[in-house]
Amino acid sequence: MSKLNVAILASGRGSNFQAILNEIKAGRCNAEVKVLITDNPEAKAIDIAKQNNISFEIVERKNFEKRSEMDDKIKEILDSYKTELVVLAGYMRIIKGKLLLESYKNRIINIHPSLLPLFPGENAQKQAFNSGAKVSGLTIHFVDETLDGGPIIYQEKVDISDCKSAEETADKILKHEHKAYAKVIDLFSRGSYIIEDHKAVFIKKT
Ligand code: GRF
């Protein structure tokens, strides 16, 4: 079965990016990361790309007059790498470009550290910890024009009742993110899907 052609968008340390590469190397994720796109020239994710001989492209907001022009540039790069799935891994910008969103509709995914629709936006783990929730988790969803509101692909609960701080909560959820994201990318490589009731339903290839 051919490998899924993936592009990663990341702004920071890139631990999910690294975890996806680890799972690919271990043979548990049938994908190939062709390019990292980042808006942050200081992102640690760039080091990960370099260590793994993966191309990287820096697309900084300051180089574009309009926000949509930045997203148009990203779309151009994605096209040039023949990207099949765009994986947001700690990408700290909301995608607003209509061209990018429409061209890659239901082919851009994000991982969010809560059980959406609970705790959207920034500091989701802190929001969960401060709320006194005993259970939180993670959501992998399609990216659309809403904030963390696109159709849900996968959710996993994490017991956070033993966490003593927001940081501990984030660390515990992150460990689950690292396995879940690659698992979902692998699903994309192995089957097609339909969206029903705002949720992705996978149909395995026979
Ligand atoms: C993760 O917690 C992810 O859920 C969120 O941003 C964080 C990225 O971490 N979208 P990393 O850069 O992959 O380490």
Short mmCIF file of C-alpha atoms and ligand atoms in Angstrom, two decimals:
data_model
loop_
_atom_site.label_atom_id
_atom_site.label_comp_id
_atom_site.label_asym_id
_atom_site.label_seq_id
_atom_site.Cartn_x
_atom_site.Cartn_y
_atom_site.Cartn_z
CA MET A 1 0.00 0.00 0.00
CA SER A 2 1.43 3.38 -0.95
CA LYS A 3 2.49 5.74 1.81
CA LEU A 4 0.40 8.77 2.59
CA ASN A 5 2.12 11.99 1.60
CA VAL A 6 2.05 14.24 4.67
CA ALA A 7 3.03 17.84 5.41
CA ILE A 8 3.49 18.98 9.02
CA LEU A 9 2.72 22.53 10.17
CA ALA A 10 4.33 23.38 13.51
CA SER A 11 5.33 26.51 15.40
CA GLY A 12 7.19 25.17 18.41
CA ARG A 13 8.98 22.25 20.03
CA GLY A 14 7.43 19.67 17.70
CA SER A 15 7.08 16.74 20.07
CA ASN A 16 4.07 15.49 18.10
CA PHE A 17 6.08 15.84 14.88
CA GLN A 18 8.86 13.73 16.44
CA ALA A 19 6.37 11.15 17.74
CA ILE A 20 4.82 10.79 14.26
CA LEU A 21 8.30 10.20 12.78
CA ASN A 22 9.01 7.60 15.48
CA GLU A 23 5.80 5.74 14.70
CA ILE A 24 6.56 5.85 10.96
CA LYS A 25 10.02 4.39 11.63
CA ALA A 26 8.51 1.70 13.84
CA GLY A 27 6.24 0.69 10.94
CA ARG A 28 3.03 1.67 12.72
CA CYS A 29 2.13 4.63 10.53
CA ASN A 30 1.99 4.20 6.77
CA ALA A 31 3.02 7.74 5.86
CA GLU A 32 5.94 9.83 4.72
CA VAL A 33 6.54 13.37 5.94
CA LYS A 34 7.63 15.30 2.88
CA VAL A 35 7.86 18.79 4.34
CA LEU A 36 7.67 20.81 7.55
CA ILE A 37 6.16 24.27 7.22
CA THR A 38 6.68 26.64 10.11
CA ASP A 39 5.85 30.27 10.83
CA ASN A 40 8.61 30.44 13.45
CA PRO A 41 12.28 30.48 12.38
CA GLU A 42 13.22 29.56 15.99
CA ALA A 43 10.97 26.48 16.15
CA LYS A 44 12.67 23.37 17.54
CA ALA A 45 10.64 21.48 14.95
CA ILE A 46 13.15 22.74 12.34
CA ASP A 47 15.94 20.82 14.13
CA ILE A 48 13.81 17.68 13.98
CA ALA A 49 13.30 18.17 10.24
CA LYS A 50 17.05 18.66 9.73
CA GLN A 51 17.96 15.58 11.80
CA ASN A 52 15.60 13.51 9.68
CA ASN A 53 16.53 14.96 6.27
CA ILE A 54 13.06 16.41 5.81
CA SER A 55 12.64 19.61 3.79
CA PHE A 56 11.43 22.62 5.71
CA GLU A 57 9.95 25.93 4.65
CA ILE A 58 9.65 29.01 6.83
CA VAL A 59 6.58 31.11 6.10
CA GLU A 60 6.60 34.12 8.43
CA ARG A 61 3.63 36.42 8.92
CA LYS A 62 5.83 39.54 8.72
CA ASN A 63 6.68 38.83 5.10
CA PHE A 64 3.10 39.20 3.93
CA GLU A 65 0.89 42.23 3.87
CA LYS A 66 -2.31 40.26 4.29
CA ARG A 67 -2.92 37.18 6.35
CA SER A 68 -4.61 35.42 3.42
CA GLU A 69 -1.44 35.88 1.35
CA MET A 70 0.50 33.89 3.96
CA ASP A 71 -1.99 31.03 3.68
CA ASP A 72 -1.86 31.26 -0.14
CA LYS A 73 1.90 30.73 0.07
CA ILE A 74 1.38 27.71 2.34
CA LYS A 75 -1.08 26.29 -0.18
CA GLU A 76 1.49 26.75 -2.95
CA ILE A 77 4.10 24.83 -0.92
CA LEU A 78 1.63 22.04 -0.07
CA ASP A 79 0.75 21.68 -3.76
CA SER A 80 4.41 21.56 -4.76
CA TYR A 81 4.98 18.60 -2.40
CA LYS A 82 1.83 16.84 -3.66
CA THR A 83 0.50 16.79 -0.12
CA GLU A 84 -2.34 14.40 0.63
CA LEU A 85 -2.79 15.21 4.33
CA VAL A 86 -1.85 18.40 6.22
CA VAL A 87 -1.08 17.71 9.87
CA LEU A 88 -1.10 20.62 12.32
CA ALA A 89 1.18 19.78 15.23
CA GLY A 90 1.36 22.72 17.56
CA TYR A 91 0.78 25.24 14.76
CA MET A 92 -0.11 28.41 16.62
CA ARG A 93 -2.08 30.21 13.91
CA ILE A 94 -5.66 29.94 12.84
CA ILE A 95 -5.84 29.20 9.13
CA LYS A 96 -7.94 31.89 7.54
CA GLY A 97 -7.08 31.73 3.83
CA LYS A 98 -10.16 30.64 1.89
CA LEU A 99 -8.07 29.19 -0.93
CA LEU A 100 -6.10 26.97 1.45
CA LEU A 101 -9.18 25.90 3.43
CA GLU A 102 -11.19 25.11 0.30
CA SER A 103 -8.39 23.40 -1.63
CA TYR A 104 -7.56 21.16 1.33
CA LYS A 105 -11.08 20.79 2.74
CA ASN A 106 -11.23 17.75 5.03
CA ARG A 107 -7.53 17.13 4.41
CA ILE A 108 -6.17 19.41 7.17
CA ILE A 109 -6.19 17.90 10.65
CA ASN A 110 -5.33 19.26 14.09
CA ILE A 111 -4.79 17.74 17.52
CA HIS A 112 -6.28 19.57 20.48
CA PRO A 113 -5.56 18.64 24.11
CA SER A 114 -9.14 18.40 25.40
CA LEU A 115 -12.37 16.59 24.67
CA LEU A 116 -13.87 19.18 22.32
CA PRO A 117 -16.23 21.00 22.44
CA LEU A 118 -14.96 21.32 26.03
CA PHE A 119 -12.05 23.72 26.54
CA PRO A 120 -11.35 25.07 23.04
CA GLY A 121 -8.61 27.63 22.34
CA GLU A 122 -5.38 28.14 24.23
CA ASN A 123 -4.31 26.45 27.48
CA ALA A 124 -6.91 23.71 27.18
CA GLN A 125 -5.13 21.54 29.76
CA LYS A 126 -5.02 24.43 32.27
CA GLN A 127 -8.70 25.12 31.65
CA ALA A 128 -9.48 21.44 32.35
CA PHE A 129 -7.29 21.32 35.48
CA ASN A 130 -8.74 24.55 36.87
CA SER A 131 -12.29 23.33 36.25
CA GLY A 132 -11.66 20.38 38.57
CA ALA A 133 -12.48 17.88 35.80
CA LYS A 134 -11.46 14.30 36.62
CA VAL A 135 -11.35 13.34 32.98
CA SER A 136 -10.09 15.30 29.98
CA GLY A 137 -8.38 14.03 26.85
CA LEU A 138 -7.59 14.82 23.28
CA THR A 139 -9.42 15.44 20.05
CA ILE A 140 -8.20 15.08 16.48
CA HIS A 141 -10.43 17.05 14.15
CA PHE A 142 -10.61 18.54 10.70
CA VAL A 143 -9.65 22.18 10.43
CA ASP A 144 -12.22 24.59 9.06
CA GLU A 145 -12.84 28.33 9.49
CA THR A 146 -14.00 27.87 13.11
CA LEU A 147 -11.74 27.74 16.18
CA ASP A 148 -11.30 24.05 17.07
CA GLY A 149 -14.77 23.41 15.68
CA GLY A 150 -14.27 21.24 12.57
CA PRO A 151 -15.67 17.69 12.25
CA ILE A 152 -14.27 15.28 14.84
CA ILE A 153 -12.15 12.36 13.68
CA TYR A 154 -11.03 10.78 16.95
CA GLN A 155 -11.27 11.42 20.69
CA GLU A 156 -9.54 9.75 23.60
CA LYS A 157 -10.28 10.21 27.29
CA VAL A 158 -7.45 10.69 29.79
CA ASP A 159 -7.92 10.33 33.54
CA ILE A 160 -6.46 13.52 35.03
CA SER A 161 -7.79 13.00 38.57
CA ASP A 162 -4.24 12.29 39.85
CA CYS A 163 -2.69 15.41 38.23
CA LYS A 164 -1.43 18.00 40.73
CA SER A 165 -0.94 20.89 38.32
CA ALA A 166 -1.84 22.16 34.87
CA GLU A 167 1.65 21.17 33.68
CA GLU A 168 1.24 17.60 34.91
CA THR A 169 -2.14 17.48 33.17
CA ALA A 170 -0.55 18.69 29.91
CA ASP A 171 2.28 16.12 30.17
CA LYS A 172 -0.13 13.27 30.78
CA ILE A 173 -2.37 14.20 27.85
CA LEU A 174 0.67 14.76 25.60
CA LYS A 175 1.80 11.13 26.07
CA HIS A 176 -1.56 10.02 24.68
CA GLU A 177 -1.34 12.57 21.83
CA HIS A 178 1.95 11.05 20.74
CA LYS A 179 0.39 7.65 20.04
CA ALA A 180 -3.02 8.82 18.86
CA TYR A 181 -1.92 11.22 16.14
CA ALA A 182 0.13 8.63 14.23
CA LYS A 183 -2.68 6.09 14.63
CA VAL A 184 -5.14 8.48 12.97
CA ILE A 185 -2.71 9.40 10.17
CA ASP A 186 -2.32 5.68 9.53
CA LEU A 187 -6.11 5.37 9.22
CA PHE A 188 -6.08 8.03 6.51
CA SER A 189 -3.51 6.02 4.57
CA ARG A 190 -5.57 2.85 4.74
CA GLY A 191 -9.05 3.92 3.84
CA SER A 192 -11.44 6.56 2.70
CA TYR A 193 -13.92 8.32 4.93
CA ILE A 194 -17.20 10.11 4.93
CA ILE A 195 -18.39 12.82 7.28
CA GLU A 196 -21.65 12.08 9.09
CA ASP A 197 -23.14 14.16 11.90
CA HIS A 198 -19.99 16.32 12.08
CA LYS A 199 -17.82 13.21 12.56
CA ALA A 200 -15.46 11.32 10.24
CA VAL A 201 -16.35 7.69 9.63
CA PHE A 202 -13.58 5.60 8.06
CA ILE A 203 -14.26 2.98 5.41
CA LYS A 204 -11.44 0.47 5.12
CA LYS A 205 -10.11 -0.44 1.69
CA THR A 206 -10.93 -4.08 0.92
C1 GRF B 1 0.06 19.88 21.88
O1 GRF B 1 -0.39 19.88 23.20
C2 GRF B 1 -1.10 19.89 20.93
O2 GRF B 1 -2.23 19.26 21.45
C3 GRF B 1 -1.38 21.35 20.74
O3 GRF B 1 -0.14 21.99 20.81
C4 GRF B 1 0.78 21.18 21.54
C5 GRF B 1 1.93 20.96 20.61
O4 GRF B 1 3.02 20.34 21.21
N1 GRF B 1 -2.08 21.58 19.51
P1 GRF B 1 4.28 19.90 20.36
O5 GRF B 1 4.82 21.15 19.66
O6 GRF B 1 3.84 18.87 19.36
O7 GRF B 1 5.24 19.38 21.35
#
